[in-house]
Structures are given as structure tokens and as C-alpha cells.
PDB file of C-alpha atoms in Angstrom:
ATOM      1  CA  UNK Z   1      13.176 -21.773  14.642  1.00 91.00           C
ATOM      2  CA  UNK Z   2       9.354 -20.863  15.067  1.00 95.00           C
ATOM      3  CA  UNK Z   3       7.705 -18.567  12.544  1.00 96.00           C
ATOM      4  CA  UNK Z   4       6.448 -16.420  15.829  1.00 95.00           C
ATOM      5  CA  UNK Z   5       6.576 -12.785  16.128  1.00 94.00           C
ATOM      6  CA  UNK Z   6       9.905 -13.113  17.647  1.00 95.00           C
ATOM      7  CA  UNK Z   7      11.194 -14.730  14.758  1.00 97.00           C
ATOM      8  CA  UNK Z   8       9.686 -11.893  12.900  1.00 96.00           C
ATOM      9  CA  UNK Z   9      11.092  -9.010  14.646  1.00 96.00           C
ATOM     10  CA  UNK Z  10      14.697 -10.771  14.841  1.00 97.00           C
ATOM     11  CA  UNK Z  11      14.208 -10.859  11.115  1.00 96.00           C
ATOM     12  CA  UNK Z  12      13.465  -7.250  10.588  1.00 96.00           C
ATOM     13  CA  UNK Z  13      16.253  -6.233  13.311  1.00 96.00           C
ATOM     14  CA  UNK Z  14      18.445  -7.935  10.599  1.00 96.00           C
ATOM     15  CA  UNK Z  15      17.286  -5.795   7.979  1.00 95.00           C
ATOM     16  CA  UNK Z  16      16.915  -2.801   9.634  1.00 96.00           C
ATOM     17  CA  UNK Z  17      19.811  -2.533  12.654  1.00 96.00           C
ATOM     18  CA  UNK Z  18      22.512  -2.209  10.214  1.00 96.00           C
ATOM     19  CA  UNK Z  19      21.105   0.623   8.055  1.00 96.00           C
ATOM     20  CA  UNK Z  20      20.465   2.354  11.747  1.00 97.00           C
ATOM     21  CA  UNK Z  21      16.910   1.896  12.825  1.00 97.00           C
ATOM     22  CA  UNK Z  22      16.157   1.087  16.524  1.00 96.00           C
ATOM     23  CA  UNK Z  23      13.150  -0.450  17.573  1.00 95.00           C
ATOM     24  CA  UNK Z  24      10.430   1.634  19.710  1.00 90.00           C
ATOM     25  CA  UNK Z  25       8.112  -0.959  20.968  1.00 85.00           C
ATOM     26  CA  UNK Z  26       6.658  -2.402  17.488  1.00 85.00           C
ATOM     27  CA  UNK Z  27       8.306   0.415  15.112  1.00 93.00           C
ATOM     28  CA  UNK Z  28      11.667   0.492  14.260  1.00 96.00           C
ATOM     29  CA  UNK Z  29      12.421   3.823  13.920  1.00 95.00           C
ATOM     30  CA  UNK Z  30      15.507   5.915  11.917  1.00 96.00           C
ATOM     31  CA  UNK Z  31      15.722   9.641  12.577  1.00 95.00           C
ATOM     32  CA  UNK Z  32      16.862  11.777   9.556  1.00 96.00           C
ATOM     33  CA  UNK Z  33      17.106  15.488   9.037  1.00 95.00           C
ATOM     34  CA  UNK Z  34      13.584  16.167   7.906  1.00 95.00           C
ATOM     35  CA  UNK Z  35      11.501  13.808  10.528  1.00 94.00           C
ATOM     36  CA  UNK Z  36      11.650   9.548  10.969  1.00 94.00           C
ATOM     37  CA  UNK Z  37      10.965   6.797   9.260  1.00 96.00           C
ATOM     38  CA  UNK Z  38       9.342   3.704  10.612  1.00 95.00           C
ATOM     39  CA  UNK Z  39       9.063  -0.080   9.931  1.00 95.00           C
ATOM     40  CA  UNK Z  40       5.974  -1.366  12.044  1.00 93.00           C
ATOM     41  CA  UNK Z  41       4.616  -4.945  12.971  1.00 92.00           C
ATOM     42  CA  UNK Z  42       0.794  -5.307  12.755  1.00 91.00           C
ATOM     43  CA  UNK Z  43      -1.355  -7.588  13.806  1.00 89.00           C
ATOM     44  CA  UNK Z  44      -4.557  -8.151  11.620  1.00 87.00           C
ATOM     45  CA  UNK Z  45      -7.792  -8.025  13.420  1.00 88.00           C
ATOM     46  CA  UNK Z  46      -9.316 -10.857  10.705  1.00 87.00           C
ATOM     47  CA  UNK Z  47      -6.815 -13.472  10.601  1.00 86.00           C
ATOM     48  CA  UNK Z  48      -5.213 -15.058  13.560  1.00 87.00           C
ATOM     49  CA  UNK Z  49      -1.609 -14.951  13.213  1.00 90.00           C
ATOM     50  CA  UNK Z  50      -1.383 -12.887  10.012  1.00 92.00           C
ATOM     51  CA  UNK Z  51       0.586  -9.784  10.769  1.00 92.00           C
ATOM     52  CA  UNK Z  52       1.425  -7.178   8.062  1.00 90.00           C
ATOM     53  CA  UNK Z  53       4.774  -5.076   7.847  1.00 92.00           C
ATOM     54  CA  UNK Z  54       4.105  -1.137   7.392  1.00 91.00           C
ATOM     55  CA  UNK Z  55       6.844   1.450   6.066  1.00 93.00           C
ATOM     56  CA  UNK Z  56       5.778   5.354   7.418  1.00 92.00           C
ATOM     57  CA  UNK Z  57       7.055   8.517   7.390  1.00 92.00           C
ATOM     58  CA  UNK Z  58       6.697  11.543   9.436  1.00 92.00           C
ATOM     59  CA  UNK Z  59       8.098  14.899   8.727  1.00 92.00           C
ATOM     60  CA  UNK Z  60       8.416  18.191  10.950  1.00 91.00           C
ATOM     61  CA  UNK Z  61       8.375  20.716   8.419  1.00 91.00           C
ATOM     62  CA  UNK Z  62       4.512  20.173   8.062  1.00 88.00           C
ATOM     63  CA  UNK Z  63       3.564  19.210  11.517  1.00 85.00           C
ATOM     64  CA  UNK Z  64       2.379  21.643  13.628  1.00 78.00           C
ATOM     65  CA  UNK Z  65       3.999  20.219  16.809  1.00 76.00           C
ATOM     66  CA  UNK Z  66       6.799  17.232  17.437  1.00 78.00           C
ATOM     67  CA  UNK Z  67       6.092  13.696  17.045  1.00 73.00           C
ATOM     68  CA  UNK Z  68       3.864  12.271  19.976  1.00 71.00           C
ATOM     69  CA  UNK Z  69       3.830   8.703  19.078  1.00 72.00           C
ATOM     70  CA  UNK Z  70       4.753   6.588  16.027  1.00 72.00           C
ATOM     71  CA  UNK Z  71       3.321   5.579  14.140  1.00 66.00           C
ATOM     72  CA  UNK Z  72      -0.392   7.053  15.719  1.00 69.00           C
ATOM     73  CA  UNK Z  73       0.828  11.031  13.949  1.00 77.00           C
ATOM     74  CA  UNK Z  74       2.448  10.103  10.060  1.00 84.00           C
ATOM     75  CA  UNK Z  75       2.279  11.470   7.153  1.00 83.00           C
ATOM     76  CA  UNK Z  76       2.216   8.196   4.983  1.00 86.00           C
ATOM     77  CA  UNK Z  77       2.126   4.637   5.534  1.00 85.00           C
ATOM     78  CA  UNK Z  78       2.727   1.054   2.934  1.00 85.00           C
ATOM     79  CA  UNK Z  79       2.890  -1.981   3.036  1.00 85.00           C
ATOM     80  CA  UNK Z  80       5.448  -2.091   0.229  1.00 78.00           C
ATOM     81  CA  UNK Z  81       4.621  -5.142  -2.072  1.00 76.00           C
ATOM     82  CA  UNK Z  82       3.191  -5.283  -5.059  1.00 75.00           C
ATOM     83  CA  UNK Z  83      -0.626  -6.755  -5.867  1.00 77.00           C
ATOM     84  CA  UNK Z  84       0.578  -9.727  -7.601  1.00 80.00           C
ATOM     85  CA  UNK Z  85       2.963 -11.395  -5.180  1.00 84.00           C
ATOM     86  CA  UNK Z  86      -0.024 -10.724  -2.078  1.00 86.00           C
ATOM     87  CA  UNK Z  87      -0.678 -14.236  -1.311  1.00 88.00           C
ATOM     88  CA  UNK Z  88       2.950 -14.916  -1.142  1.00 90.00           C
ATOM     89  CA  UNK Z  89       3.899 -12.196   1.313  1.00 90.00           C
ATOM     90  CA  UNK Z  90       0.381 -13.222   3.499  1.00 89.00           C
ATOM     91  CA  UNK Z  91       1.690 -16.800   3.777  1.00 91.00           C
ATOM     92  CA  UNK Z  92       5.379 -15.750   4.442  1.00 92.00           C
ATOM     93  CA  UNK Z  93       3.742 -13.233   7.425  1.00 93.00           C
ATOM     94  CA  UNK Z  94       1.062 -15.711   8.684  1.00 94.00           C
ATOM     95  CA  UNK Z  95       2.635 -16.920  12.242  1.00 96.00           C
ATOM     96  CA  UNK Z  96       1.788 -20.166  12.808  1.00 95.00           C
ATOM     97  CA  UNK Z  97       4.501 -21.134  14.746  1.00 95.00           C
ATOM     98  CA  UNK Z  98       5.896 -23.844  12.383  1.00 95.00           C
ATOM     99  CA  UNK Z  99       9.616 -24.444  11.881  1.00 96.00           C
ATOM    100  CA  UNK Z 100      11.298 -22.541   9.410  1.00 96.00           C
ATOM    101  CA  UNK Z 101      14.919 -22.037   8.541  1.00 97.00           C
ATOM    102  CA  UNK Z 102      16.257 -18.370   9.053  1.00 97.00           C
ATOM    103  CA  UNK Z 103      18.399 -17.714   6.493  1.00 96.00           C
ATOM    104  CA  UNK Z 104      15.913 -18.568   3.981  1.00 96.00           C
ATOM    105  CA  UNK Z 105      13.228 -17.239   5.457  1.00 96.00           C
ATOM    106  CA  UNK Z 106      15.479 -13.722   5.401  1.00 96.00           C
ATOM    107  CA  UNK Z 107      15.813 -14.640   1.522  1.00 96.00           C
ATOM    108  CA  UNK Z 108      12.057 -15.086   0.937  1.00 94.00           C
ATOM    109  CA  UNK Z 109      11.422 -12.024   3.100  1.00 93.00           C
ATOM    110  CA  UNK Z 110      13.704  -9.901   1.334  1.00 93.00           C
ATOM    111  CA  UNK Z 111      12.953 -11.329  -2.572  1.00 90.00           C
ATOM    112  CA  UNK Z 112       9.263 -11.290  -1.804  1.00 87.00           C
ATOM    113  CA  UNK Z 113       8.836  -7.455  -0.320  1.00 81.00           C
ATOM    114  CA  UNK Z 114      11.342  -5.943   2.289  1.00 88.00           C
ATOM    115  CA  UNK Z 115      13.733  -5.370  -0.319  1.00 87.00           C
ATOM    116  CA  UNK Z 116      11.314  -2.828  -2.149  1.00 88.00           C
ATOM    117  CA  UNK Z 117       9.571  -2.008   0.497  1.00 90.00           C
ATOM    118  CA  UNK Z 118      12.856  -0.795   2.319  1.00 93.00           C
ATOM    119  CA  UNK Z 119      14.449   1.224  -0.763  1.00 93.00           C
ATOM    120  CA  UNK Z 120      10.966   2.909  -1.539  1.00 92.00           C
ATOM    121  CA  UNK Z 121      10.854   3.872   2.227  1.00 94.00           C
ATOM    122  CA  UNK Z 122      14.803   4.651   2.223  1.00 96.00           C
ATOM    123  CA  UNK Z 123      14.115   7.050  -0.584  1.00 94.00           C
ATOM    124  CA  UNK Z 124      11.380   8.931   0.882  1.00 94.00           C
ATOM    125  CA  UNK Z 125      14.185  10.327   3.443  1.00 96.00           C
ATOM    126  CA  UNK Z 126      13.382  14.110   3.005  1.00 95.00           C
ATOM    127  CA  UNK Z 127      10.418  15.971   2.596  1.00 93.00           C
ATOM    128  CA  UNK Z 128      11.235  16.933  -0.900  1.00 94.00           C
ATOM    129  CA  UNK Z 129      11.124  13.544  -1.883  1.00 94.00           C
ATOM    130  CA  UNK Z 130       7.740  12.948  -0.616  1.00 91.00           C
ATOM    131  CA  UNK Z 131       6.329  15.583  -2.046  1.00 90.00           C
ATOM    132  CA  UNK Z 132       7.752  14.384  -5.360  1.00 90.00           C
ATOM    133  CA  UNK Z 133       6.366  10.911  -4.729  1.00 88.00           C
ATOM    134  CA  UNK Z 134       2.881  12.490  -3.759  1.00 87.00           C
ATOM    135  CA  UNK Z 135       2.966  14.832  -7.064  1.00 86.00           C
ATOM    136  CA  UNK Z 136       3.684  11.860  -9.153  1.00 86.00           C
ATOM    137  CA  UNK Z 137       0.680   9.814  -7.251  1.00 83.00           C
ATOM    138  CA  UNK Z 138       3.094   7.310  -5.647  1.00 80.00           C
ATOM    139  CA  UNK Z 139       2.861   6.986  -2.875  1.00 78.00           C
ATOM    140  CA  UNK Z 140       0.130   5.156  -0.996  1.00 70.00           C
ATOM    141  CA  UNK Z 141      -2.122   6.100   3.001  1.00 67.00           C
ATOM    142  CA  UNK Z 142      -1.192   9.906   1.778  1.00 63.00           C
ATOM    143  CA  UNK Z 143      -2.544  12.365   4.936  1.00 69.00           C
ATOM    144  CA  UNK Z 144      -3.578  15.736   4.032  1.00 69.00           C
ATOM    145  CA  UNK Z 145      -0.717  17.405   5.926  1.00 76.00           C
ATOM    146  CA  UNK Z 146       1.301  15.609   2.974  1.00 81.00           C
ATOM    147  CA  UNK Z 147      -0.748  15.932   0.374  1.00 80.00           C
ATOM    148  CA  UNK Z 148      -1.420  19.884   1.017  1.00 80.00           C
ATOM    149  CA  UNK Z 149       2.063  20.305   1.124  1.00 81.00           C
ATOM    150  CA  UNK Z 150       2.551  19.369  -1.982  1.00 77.00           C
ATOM    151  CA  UNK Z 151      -0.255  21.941  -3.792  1.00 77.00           C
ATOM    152  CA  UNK Z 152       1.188  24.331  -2.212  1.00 75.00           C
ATOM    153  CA  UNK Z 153       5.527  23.587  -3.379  1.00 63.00           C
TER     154      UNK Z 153
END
């Protein structure tokens, strides 16, 4: 298959379908009792064809309204791979529309980021749980709605 954005998103759908997210133009998106979560596709604005994956979170307790639009109104936002493995996950999300296998590109996906990137994000379900991950300073793209909310708990 072609490393395109399609072959992107029908890898994502593959990692995210099953656990219940459904896709919302370029977010896929699971509801849970406090708010959503999201899994986004974005294009870079420097490099042609590099795209990065972001993880978000929204929560109604501390919004003053409903959710407009995802992922324009969260609360947090990461890209959910560490420092060191950087120039691994930009190659593996560079779309350059050369043949790759699918299974193994799942595997590299998955080894390289997703699969930290998705159990960080899975365990940032409730609002308490943010607010834990903001006290203990980890959690990254913090907005003030979030990080007020946890002075004030």
C-alpha cells in the first residue's frame, strides 16, 4: 500500500475503532463520562508530507459551555512519544507515498509511539486523573482551564 494519509487514517481506525473512537473529520473522538478524548491527524506547515498524531482531552466540568469543535476548545494536547525515538516516529509519519507493508507498518506504529501515546491518553479518562497528571507536571499543551482546576482541588 502507499504511505498516504489514507493509509494513515486506516491505520489509526485500527487502533482506535475497537477501543470505541469514531472519527469526526480528522479527530477520532471517544466520549466518556467526564468530556472526550481525541486522536487527531496534523499536517505540518514546514515539511511537506510530515504529519504529526495528537492525543487531547476535553472535559465539561471546567468548561463554561459544551464542546464547539474538537479539537479547536481542549484542555490538553500530546504528541505522545518520547524525545529520543523523534526521528523515528518523523520518518514513520512522513507521507511520501512509498510502498509499505501494513501489518508492519501497524507494528512500527504501535512499538514506536501509539502504544504509549494511546494508554497515557486512555488514562487521562476523567477529570480527576488529569488533574493528577497536571499536579504531578505530566502532562504536556496544559490550558489554564486545566491547570486552574487543579490549584484549586
Amino acid at each position: 500500500m502507499k504511505k498516504n494519509r489514507r493509509f494513515l487514517e486506516k491505520v489509526i481506525e485500527s487502533q482506535v475503532g475497537p477501543m470505541g473512537f469514531v472519527k469526526q473529520r480528522s479527530v477520532w473522538v471517544l466520549t466518556t463520562e467526564d468530556g472526550y478524548l481525541g486522536v487527531q491527524i496534523q499536517g505540518s506547515r514546514f515539511a511537506k508530507g510530515l504529519v504529526y498524531i495528537n492525543f487531547m482531552g476535553w472535559y465539561r466540568a471546567i468548561s463554561r459551555s459544551d464542546l464547539e469543535t474538537f479539537p479547536d476548545h481542549i484542555h490538553f494536547s500530546f504528541r505522545g512519544h518520547t524525545n529520543e525515538a523523534r526521528d523515528a516516529v518523523c520518518a514513520l509519519l512522513t507521507l511520501d507515498d512509498s510502498d509499505v507493508e501494513f501489518e508492519a507498518f501497524v507494528e512500527a506504529f504501535k512499538s514506536l509511539f501509539f502504544s504509549r501515546g494511546l494508554a497515557e491518553l486512555m488514562g487521562l479518562q476523567t477529570l480527576e486523573a488529569a488533574l493528577a497528571a497536571v499536579r504531578r507536571d505530566e502532562l504536556e499543551g496544559i490550558f489554564l482551564a486545566l491547570h486552574d482546576a487543579a490549584k484549586a482541588h
